[in-house]
CSV table of C-alpha atoms (C1' of nucleotides) in Angstrom, one decimal:
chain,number,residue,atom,x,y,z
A,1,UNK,CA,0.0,0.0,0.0
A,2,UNK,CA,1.5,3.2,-1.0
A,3,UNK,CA,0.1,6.9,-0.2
A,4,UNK,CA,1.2,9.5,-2.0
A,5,UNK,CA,0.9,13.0,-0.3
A,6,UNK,CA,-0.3,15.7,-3.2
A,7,UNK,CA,-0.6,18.8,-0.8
A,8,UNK,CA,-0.5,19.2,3.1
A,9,UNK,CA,-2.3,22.6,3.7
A,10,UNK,CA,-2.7,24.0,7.4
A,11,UNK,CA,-5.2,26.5,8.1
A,12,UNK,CA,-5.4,28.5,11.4
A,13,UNK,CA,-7.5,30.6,12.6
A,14,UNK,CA,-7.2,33.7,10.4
A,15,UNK,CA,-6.1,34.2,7.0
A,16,UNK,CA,-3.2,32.1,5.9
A,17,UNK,CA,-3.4,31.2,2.2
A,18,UNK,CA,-3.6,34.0,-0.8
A,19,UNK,CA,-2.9,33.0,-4.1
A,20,UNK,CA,-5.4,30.0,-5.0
A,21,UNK,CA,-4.6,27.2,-7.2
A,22,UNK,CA,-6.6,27.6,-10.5
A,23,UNK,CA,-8.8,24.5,-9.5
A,24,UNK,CA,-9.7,25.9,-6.5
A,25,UNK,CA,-10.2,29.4,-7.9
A,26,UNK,CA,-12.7,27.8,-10.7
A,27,UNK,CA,-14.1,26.4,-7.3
A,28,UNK,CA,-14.9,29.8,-5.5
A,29,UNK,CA,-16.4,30.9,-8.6
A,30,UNK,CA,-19.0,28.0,-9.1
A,31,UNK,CA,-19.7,28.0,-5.5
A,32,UNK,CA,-21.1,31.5,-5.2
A,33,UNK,CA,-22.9,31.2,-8.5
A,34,UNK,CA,-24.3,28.4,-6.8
A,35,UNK,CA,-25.1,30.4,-3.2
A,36,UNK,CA,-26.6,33.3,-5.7
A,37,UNK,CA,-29.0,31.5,-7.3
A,38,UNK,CA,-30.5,29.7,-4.3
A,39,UNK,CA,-30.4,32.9,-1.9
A,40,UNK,CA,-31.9,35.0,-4.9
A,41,UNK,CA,-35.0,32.4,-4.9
A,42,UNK,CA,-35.0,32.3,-1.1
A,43,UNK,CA,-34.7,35.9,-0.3
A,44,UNK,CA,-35.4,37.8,-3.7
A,45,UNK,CA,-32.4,39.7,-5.2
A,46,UNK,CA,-32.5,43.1,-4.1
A,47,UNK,CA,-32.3,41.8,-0.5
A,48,UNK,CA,-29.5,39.4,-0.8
A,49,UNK,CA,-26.0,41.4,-0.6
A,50,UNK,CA,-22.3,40.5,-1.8
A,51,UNK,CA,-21.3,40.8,1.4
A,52,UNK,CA,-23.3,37.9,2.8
A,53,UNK,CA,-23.0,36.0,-0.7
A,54,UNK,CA,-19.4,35.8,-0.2
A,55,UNK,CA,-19.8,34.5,3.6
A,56,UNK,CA,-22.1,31.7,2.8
A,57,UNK,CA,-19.3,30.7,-0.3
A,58,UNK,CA,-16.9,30.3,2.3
A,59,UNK,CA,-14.8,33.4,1.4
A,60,UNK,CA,-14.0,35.8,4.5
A,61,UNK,CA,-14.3,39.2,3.0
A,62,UNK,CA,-16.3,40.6,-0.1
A,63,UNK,CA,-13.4,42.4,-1.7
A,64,UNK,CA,-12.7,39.2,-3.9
A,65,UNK,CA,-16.0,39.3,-5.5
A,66,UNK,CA,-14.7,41.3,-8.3
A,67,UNK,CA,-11.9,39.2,-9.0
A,68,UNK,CA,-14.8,36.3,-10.6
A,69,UNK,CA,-17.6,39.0,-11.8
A,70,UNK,CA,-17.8,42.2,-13.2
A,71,UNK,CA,-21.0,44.0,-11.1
A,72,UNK,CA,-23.6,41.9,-9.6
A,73,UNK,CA,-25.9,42.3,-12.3
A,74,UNK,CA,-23.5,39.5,-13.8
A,75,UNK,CA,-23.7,37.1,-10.8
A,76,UNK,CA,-27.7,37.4,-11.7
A,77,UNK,CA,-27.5,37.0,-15.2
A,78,UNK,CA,-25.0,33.8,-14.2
A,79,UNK,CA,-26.8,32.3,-11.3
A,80,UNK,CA,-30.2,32.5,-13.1
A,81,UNK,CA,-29.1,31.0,-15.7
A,82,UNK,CA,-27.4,28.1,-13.5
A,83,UNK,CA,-31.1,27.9,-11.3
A,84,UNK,CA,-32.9,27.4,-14.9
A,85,UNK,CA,-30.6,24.9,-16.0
A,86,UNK,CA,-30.3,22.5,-12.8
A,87,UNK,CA,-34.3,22.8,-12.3
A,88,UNK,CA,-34.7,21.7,-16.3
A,89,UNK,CA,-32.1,19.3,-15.8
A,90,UNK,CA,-33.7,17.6,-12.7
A,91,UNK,CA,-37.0,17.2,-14.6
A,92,UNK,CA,-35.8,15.6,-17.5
A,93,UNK,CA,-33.7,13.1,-15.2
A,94,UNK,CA,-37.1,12.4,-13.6
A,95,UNK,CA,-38.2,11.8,-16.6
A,96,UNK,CA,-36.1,9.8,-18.6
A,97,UNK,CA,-37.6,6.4,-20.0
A,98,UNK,CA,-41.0,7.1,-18.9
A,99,UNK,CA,-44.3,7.0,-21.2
A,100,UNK,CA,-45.1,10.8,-22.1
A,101,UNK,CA,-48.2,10.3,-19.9
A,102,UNK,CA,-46.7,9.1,-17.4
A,103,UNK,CA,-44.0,11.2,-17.5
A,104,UNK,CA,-46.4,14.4,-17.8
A,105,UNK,CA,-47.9,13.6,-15.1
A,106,UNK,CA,-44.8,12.9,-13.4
A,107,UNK,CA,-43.5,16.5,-14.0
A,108,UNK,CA,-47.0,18.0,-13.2
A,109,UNK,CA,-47.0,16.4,-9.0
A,110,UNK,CA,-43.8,17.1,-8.6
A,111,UNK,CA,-43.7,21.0,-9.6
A,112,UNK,CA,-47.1,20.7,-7.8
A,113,UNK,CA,-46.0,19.4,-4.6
A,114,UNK,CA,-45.5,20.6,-1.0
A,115,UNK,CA,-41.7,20.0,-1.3
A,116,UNK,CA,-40.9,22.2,-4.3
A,117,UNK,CA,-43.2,25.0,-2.7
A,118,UNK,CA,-40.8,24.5,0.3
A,119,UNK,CA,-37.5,23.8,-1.0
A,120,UNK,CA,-36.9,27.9,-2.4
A,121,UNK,CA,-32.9,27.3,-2.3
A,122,UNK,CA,-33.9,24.3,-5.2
A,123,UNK,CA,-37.4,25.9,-6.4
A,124,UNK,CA,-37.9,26.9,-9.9
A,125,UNK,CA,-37.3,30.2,-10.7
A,126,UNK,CA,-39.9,31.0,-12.4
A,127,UNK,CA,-42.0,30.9,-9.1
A,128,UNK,CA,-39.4,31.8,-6.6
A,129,UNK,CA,-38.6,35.3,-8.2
A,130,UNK,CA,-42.0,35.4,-10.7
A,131,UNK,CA,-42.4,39.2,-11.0
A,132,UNK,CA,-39.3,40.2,-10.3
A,133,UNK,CA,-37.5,38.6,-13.1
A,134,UNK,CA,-39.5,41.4,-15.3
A,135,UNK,CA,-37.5,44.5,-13.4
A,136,UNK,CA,-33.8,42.6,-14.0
A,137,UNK,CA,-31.5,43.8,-17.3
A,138,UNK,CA,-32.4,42.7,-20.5
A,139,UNK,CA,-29.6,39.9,-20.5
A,140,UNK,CA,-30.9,38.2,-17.4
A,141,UNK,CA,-34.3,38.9,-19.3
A,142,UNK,CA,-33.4,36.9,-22.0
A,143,UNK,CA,-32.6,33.9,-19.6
A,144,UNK,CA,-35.3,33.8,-17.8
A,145,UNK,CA,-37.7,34.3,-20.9
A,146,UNK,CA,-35.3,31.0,-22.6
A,147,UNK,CA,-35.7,29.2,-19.2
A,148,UNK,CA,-40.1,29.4,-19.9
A,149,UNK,CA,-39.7,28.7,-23.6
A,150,UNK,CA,-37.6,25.3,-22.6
A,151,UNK,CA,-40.4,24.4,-19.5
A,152,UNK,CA,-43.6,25.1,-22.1
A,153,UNK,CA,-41.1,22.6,-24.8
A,154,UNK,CA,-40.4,20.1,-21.8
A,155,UNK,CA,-43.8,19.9,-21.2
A,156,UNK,CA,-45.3,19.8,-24.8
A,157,UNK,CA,-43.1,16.8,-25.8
A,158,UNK,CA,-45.3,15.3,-23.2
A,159,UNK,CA,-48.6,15.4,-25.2
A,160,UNK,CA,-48.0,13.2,-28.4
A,161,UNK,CA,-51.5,13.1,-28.7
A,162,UNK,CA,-52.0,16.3,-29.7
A,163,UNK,CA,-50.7,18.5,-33.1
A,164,UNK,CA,-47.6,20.4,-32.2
A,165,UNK,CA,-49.0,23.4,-32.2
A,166,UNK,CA,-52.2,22.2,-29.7
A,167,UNK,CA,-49.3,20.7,-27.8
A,168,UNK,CA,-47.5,23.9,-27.3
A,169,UNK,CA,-50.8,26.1,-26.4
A,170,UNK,CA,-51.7,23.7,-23.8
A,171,UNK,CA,-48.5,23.6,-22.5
A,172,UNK,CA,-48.4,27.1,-21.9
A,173,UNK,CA,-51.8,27.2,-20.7
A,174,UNK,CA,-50.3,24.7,-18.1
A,175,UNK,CA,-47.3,25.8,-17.2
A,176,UNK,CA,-49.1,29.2,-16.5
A,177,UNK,CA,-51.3,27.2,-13.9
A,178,UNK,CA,-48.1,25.5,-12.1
A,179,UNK,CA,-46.3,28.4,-12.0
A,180,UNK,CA,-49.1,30.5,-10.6
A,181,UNK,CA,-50.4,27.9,-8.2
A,182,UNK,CA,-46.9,27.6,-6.1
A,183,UNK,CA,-46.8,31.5,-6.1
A,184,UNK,CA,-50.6,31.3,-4.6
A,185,UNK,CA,-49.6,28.1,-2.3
A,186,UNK,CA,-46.6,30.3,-0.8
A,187,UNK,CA,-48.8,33.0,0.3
A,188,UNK,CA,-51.7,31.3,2.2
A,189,UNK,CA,-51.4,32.1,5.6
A,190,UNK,CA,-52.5,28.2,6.7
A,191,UNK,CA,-51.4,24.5,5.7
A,192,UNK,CA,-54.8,23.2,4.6
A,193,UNK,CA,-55.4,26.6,2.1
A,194,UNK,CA,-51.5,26.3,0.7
A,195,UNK,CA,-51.7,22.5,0.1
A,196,UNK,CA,-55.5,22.9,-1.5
A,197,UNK,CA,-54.0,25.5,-3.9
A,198,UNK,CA,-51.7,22.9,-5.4
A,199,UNK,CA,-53.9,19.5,-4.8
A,200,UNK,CA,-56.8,22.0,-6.5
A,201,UNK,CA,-54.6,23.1,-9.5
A,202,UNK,CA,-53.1,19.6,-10.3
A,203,UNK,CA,-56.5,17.5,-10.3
A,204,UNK,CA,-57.6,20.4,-12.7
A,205,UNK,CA,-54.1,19.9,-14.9
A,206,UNK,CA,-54.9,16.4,-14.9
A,207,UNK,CA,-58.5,16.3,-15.7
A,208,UNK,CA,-58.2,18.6,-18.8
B,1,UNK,CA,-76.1,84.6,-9.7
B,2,UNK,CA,-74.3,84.9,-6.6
B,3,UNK,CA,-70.8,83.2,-6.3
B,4,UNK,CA,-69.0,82.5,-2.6
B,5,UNK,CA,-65.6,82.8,-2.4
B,6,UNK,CA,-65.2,80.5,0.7
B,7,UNK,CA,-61.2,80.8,0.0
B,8,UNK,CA,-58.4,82.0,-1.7
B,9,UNK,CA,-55.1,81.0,-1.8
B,10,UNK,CA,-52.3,82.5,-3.6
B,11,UNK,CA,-49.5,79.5,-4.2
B,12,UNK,CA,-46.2,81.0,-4.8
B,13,UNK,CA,-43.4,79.1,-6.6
B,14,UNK,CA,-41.6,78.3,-2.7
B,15,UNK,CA,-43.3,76.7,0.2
B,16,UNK,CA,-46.2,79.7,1.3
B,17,UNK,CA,-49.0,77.6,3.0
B,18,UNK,CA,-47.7,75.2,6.6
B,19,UNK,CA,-50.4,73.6,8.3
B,20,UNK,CA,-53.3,72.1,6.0
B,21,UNK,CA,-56.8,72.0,6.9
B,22,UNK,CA,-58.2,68.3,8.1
B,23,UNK,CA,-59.8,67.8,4.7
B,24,UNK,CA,-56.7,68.7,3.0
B,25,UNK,CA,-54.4,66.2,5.6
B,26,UNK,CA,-57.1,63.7,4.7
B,27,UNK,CA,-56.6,64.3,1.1
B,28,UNK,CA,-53.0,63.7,1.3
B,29,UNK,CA,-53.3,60.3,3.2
B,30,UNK,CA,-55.0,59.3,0.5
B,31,UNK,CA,-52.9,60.4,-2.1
B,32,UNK,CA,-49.8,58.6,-0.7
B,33,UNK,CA,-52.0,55.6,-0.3
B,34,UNK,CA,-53.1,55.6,-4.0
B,35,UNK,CA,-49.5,56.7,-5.1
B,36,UNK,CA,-47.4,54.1,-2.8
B,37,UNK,CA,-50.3,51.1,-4.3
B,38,UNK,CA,-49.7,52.3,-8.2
B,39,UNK,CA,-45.6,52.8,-7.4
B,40,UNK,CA,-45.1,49.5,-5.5
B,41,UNK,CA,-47.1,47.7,-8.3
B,42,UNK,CA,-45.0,49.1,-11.3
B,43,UNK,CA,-41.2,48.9,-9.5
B,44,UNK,CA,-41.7,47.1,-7.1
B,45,UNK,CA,-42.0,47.5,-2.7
B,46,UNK,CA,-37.9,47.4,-2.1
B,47,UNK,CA,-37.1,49.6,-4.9
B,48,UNK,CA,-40.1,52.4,-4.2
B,49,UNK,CA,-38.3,55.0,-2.1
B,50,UNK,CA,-40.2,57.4,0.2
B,51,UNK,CA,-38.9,60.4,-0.9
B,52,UNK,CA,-39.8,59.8,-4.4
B,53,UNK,CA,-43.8,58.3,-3.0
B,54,UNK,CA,-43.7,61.8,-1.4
B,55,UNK,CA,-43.0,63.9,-4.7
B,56,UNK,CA,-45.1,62.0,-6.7
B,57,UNK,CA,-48.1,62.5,-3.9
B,58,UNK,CA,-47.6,66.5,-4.4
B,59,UNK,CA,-45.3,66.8,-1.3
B,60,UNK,CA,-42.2,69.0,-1.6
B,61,UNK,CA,-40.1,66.8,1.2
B,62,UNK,CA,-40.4,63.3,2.5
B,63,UNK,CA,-40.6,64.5,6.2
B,64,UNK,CA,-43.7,64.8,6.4
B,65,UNK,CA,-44.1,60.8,5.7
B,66,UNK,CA,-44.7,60.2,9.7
B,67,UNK,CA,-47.1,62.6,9.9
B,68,UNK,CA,-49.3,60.0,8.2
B,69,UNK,CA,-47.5,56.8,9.0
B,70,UNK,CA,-45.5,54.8,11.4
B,71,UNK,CA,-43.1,53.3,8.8
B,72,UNK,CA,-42.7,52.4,5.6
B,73,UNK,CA,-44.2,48.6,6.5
B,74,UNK,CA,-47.6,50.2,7.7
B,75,UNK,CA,-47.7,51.9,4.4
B,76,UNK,CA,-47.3,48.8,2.3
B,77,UNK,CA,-50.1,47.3,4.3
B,78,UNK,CA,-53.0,50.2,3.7
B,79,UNK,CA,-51.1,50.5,-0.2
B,80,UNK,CA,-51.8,46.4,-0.5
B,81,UNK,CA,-55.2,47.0,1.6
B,82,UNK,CA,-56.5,49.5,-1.5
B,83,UNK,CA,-54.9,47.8,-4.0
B,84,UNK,CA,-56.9,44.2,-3.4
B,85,UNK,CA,-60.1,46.4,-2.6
B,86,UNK,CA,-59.9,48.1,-5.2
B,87,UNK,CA,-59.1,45.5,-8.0
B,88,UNK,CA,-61.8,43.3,-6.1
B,89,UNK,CA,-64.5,46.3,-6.4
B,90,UNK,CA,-63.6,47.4,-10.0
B,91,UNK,CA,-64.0,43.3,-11.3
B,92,UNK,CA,-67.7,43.0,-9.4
B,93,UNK,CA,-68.5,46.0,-11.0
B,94,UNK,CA,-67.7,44.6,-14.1
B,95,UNK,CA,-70.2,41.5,-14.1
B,96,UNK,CA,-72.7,43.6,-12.1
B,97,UNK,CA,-76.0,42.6,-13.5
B,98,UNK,CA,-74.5,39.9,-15.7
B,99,UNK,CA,-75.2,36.2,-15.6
B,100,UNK,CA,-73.2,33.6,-14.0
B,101,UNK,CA,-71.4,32.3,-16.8
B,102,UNK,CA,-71.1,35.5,-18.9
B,103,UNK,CA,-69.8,37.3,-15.8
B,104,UNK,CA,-66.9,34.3,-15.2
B,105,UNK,CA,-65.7,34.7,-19.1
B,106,UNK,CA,-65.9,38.6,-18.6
B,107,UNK,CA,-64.0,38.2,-15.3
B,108,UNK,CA,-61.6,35.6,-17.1
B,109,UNK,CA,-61.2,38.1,-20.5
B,110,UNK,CA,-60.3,41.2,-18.4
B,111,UNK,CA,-57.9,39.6,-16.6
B,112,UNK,CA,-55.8,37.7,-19.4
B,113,UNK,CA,-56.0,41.2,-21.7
B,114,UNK,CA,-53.3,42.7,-23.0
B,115,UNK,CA,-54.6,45.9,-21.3
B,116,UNK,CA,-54.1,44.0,-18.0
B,117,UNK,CA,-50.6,43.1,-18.4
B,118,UNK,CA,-49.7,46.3,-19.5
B,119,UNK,CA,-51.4,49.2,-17.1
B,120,UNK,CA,-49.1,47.7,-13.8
B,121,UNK,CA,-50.4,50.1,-11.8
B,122,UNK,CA,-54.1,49.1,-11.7
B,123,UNK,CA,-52.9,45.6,-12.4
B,124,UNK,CA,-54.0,42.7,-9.6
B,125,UNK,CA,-51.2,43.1,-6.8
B,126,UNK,CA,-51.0,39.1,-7.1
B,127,UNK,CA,-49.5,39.1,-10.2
B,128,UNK,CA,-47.7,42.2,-10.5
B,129,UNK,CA,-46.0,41.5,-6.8
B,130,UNK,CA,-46.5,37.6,-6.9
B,131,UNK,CA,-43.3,36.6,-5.7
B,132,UNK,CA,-42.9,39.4,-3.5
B,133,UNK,CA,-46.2,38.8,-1.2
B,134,UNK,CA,-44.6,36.3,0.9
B,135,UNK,CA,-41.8,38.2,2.3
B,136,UNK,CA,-43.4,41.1,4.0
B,137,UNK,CA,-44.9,41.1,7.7
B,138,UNK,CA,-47.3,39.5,9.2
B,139,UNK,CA,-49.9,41.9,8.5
B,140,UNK,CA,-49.3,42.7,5.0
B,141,UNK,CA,-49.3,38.8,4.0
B,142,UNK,CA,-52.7,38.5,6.1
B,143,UNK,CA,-54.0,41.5,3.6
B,144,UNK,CA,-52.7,39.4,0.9
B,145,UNK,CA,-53.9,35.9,2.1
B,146,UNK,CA,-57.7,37.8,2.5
B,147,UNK,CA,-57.4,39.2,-1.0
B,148,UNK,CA,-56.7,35.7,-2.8
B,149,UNK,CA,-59.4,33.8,-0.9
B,150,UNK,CA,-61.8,36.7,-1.8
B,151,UNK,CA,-60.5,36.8,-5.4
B,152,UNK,CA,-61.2,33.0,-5.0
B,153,UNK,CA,-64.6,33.4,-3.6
B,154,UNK,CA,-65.8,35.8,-6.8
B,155,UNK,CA,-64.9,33.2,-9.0
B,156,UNK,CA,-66.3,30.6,-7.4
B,157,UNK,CA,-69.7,32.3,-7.0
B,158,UNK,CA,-69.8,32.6,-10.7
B,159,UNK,CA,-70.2,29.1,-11.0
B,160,UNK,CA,-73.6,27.9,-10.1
B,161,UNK,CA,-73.4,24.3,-12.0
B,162,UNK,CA,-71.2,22.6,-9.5
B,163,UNK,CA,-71.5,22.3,-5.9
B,164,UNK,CA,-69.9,25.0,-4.0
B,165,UNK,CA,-66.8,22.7,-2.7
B,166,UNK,CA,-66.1,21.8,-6.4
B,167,UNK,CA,-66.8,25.4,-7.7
B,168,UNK,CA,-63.8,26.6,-5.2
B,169,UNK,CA,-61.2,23.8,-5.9
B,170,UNK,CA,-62.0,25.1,-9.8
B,171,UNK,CA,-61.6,28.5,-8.8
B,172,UNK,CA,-58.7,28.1,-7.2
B,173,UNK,CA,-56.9,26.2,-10.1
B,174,UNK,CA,-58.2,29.0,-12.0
B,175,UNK,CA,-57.1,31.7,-10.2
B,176,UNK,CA,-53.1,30.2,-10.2
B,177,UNK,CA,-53.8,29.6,-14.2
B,178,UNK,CA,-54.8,33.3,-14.2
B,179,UNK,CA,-52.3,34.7,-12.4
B,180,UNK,CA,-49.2,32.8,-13.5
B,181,UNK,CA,-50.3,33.6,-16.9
B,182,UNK,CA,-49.7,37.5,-16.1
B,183,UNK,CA,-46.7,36.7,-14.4
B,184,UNK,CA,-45.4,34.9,-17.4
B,185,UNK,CA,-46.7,37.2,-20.4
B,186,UNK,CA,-44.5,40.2,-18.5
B,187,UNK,CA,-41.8,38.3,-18.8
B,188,UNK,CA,-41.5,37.4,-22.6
B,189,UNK,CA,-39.6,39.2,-24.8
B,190,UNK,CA,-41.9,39.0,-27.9
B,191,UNK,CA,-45.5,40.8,-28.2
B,192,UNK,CA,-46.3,37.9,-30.1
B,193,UNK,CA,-45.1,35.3,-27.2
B,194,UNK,CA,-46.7,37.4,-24.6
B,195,UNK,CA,-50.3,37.4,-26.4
B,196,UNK,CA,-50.0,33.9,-27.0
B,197,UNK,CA,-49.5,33.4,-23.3
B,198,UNK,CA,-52.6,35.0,-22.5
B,199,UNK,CA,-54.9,33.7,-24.9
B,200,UNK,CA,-53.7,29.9,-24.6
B,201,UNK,CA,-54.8,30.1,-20.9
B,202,UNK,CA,-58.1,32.2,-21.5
B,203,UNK,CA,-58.9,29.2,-24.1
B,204,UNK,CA,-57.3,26.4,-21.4
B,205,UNK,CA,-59.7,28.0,-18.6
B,206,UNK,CA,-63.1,28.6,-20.9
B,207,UNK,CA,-62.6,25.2,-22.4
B,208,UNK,CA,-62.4,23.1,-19.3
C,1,DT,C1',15.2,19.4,-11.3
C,2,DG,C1',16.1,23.8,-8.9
C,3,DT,C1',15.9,28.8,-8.4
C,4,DA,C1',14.0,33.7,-9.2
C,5,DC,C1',10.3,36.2,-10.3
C,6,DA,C1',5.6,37.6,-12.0
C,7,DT,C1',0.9,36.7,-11.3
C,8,DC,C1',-3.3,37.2,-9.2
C,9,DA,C1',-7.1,35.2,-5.6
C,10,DG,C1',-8.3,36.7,-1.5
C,11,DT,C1',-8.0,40.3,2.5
C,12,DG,C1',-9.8,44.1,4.9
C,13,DA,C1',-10.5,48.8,5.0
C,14,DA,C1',-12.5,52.6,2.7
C,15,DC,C1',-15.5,55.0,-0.7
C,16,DG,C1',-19.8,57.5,-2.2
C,17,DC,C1',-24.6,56.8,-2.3
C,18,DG,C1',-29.4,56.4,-1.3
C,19,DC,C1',-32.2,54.5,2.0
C,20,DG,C1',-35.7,54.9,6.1
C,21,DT,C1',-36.1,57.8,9.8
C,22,DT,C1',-35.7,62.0,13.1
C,23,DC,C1',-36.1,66.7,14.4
C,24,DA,C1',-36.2,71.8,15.0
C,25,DC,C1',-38.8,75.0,12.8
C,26,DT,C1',-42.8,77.5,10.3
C,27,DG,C1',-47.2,79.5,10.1
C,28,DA,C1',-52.1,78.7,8.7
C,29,DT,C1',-55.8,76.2,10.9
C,30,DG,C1',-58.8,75.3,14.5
C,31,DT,C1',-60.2,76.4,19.3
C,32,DA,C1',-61.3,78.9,23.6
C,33,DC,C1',-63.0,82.9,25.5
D,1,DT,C1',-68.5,88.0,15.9
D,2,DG,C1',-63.7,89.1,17.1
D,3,DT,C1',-59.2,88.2,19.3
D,4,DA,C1',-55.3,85.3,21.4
D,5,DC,C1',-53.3,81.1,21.5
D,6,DA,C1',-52.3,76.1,20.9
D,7,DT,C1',-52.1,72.7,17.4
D,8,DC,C1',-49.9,70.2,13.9
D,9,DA,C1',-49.1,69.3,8.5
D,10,DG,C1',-45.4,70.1,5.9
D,11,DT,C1',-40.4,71.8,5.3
D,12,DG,C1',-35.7,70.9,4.8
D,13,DA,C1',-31.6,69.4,6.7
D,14,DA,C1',-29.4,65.8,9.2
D,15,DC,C1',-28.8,61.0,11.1
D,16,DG,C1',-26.9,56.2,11.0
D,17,DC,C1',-26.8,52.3,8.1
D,18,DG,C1',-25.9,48.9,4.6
D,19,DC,C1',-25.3,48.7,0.0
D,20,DG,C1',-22.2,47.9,-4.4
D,21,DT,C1',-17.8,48.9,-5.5
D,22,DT,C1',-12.7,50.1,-5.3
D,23,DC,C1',-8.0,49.5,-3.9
D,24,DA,C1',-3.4,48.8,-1.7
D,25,DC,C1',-1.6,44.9,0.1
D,26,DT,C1',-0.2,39.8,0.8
D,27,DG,C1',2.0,35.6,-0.3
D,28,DA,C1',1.2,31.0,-2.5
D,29,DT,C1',0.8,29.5,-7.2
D,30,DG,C1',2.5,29.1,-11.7
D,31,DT,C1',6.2,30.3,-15.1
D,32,DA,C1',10.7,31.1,-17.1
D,33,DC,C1',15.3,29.9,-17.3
DNA sequence: TGTACATCAGTGAACGCGCGTTCACTGATGTAC
DNA sequence: TGTACATCAGTGAACGCGCGTTCACTGATGTAC
């Protein structure tokens, strides 16, 4: 058995190490595009700061920010981008090899469902920043309005039934409904009236 | 003809007049009520400052703010108060007289109109604030809550077919389809998208 | 492979700015006689 | 009804605070020879 010792790194109390390896500089980065994009969808944009961005990605002060992004109008752009793709992502992997019935119904409970109305950090953002993603710059516009196109496609693949076109209008009409129900489901002020919003919304989905 | 002069006032181009009679303090309660509801919807709570509520209400300085209100939070709960009440009274006035079913596709129409997305400030503090709601106090999300079961209610009452415990589970799907639909059509970047958004749901809800 | 030096990720303090809020002041309104 | 005085809506400047952003500095990493 042989063990071969890459790096030995000791860290005390305060600050010991500068210069990061590229690897772990690459790391930093990711991580607070990461920590953006779920404290953005748990706390809204405006109210989350750089400083306490930079905390949570394990950085000490906020000075480095700048050395990864040029404003934070570019950590949005970045991290929205990054929530639309994971969320996307995660539905096609539930997804994959299932009937599109199945699998439409599939994506439906679970965008429907107590834990995504819970989960912000994970939530889509659609419904985690819903009208605030209109007041952002045009680039981070153009995400979020990609993001919707991709969730209306995801979802019309789902109904081969239907023409293409039928397809994509019900989809819309759909996704309108999930998107709006967790918004709804979010701001009831009891249990029973949040989880009726999105039992109520997803029988009607399902029935139609 | 006999006129009464009950009062003149000369305005001068500086500050001439201090204290304002109770009608006129009245008045400007209302004003900044109005204003603060119309501002908040269009930009946004966070990003509304007080001075600029206080210009645009016909006051010279923001002091004077306290005078009327506690804090800015007290504010946002009378501005959310007026906006649900009045969105609430303005749509019963428009089905007043109407049948059932013709008042819930007038109801329905209004809401997913271009006109609708567009006029922010008169638009339904649910979809223009949406995502916002849930992180203001206590009292202000209990203002909210009310509004969205009220909003619930109207809808439901327009449907005499079904029972009244399956009109309000439709309502309420309806209501998220509704709302998310506005949410959404804000956020495209084509007229053409954003039309399409509204007038797949209106089709998706009148159809089902 | 070993040494000398440039690079640059992260630190920590500072910057200007606009925010919500406070306050001394003003003078017409409203009240008491 | 007329006069004297207290009230208080609105003014305008100031407050502390946290924000996004900048910058001189540090010292391990990465590079050149």
């Amino acid at each position: 058995m042989s063990f071969t010792i890459l790096k030995v790194q000791f860290v005390c109390s305060g600050s010991i190490d500068m210069r990061k390896s590229r690897e772990e500089t690459a790391a930093t980065r990711r991580k607070i595009v990461v920590t953006a994009s779920k404290e953005f969808r748990k706390k809204g944009i405006a109210e989350t700061g750089l400083k306490e961005l930079m905390l949570a990605s394990g950085q000490q002060t906020p000075g480095g920010f700048y050395k990864h992004f040029g404003s934070k109008e570019q950590l949005v752009t970045e991290a929205m981008n990054y929530g639309f793709e994971r969320m996307l992502g995660q539905m096609e992997a539930s997804i994959e090899g299932a009937h599109p019935k199945e699998a439409f119904e599939t994506l439906i409970c679970n965008y429907l469902s107590p834990k995504h109305r819970d989960r912000l950090g994970e939530a889509c953002p659609l419904s985690a920043l819903g009208s605030e993603l209109r007041r952002l710059d045009d680039e981070t516009g153009v995400v979020a309005a990609d993001g919707m196109k991709k969730f209306i496609a995801l979802l019309a693949e789902q109904m081969k039934g239907a023409s293409s076109e039928q397809a994509r209008k019900k989809a819309t009409a759909v996704l309108s409904a999930m998107v709006g129900a967790v918004v709804l489901s979010r701001l009831a002020k009891s249990a029973a009236m949040s989880n009726s919003i999105l039992k109520d919304t997803r029988e009607f989905i399902l029935q139609s």
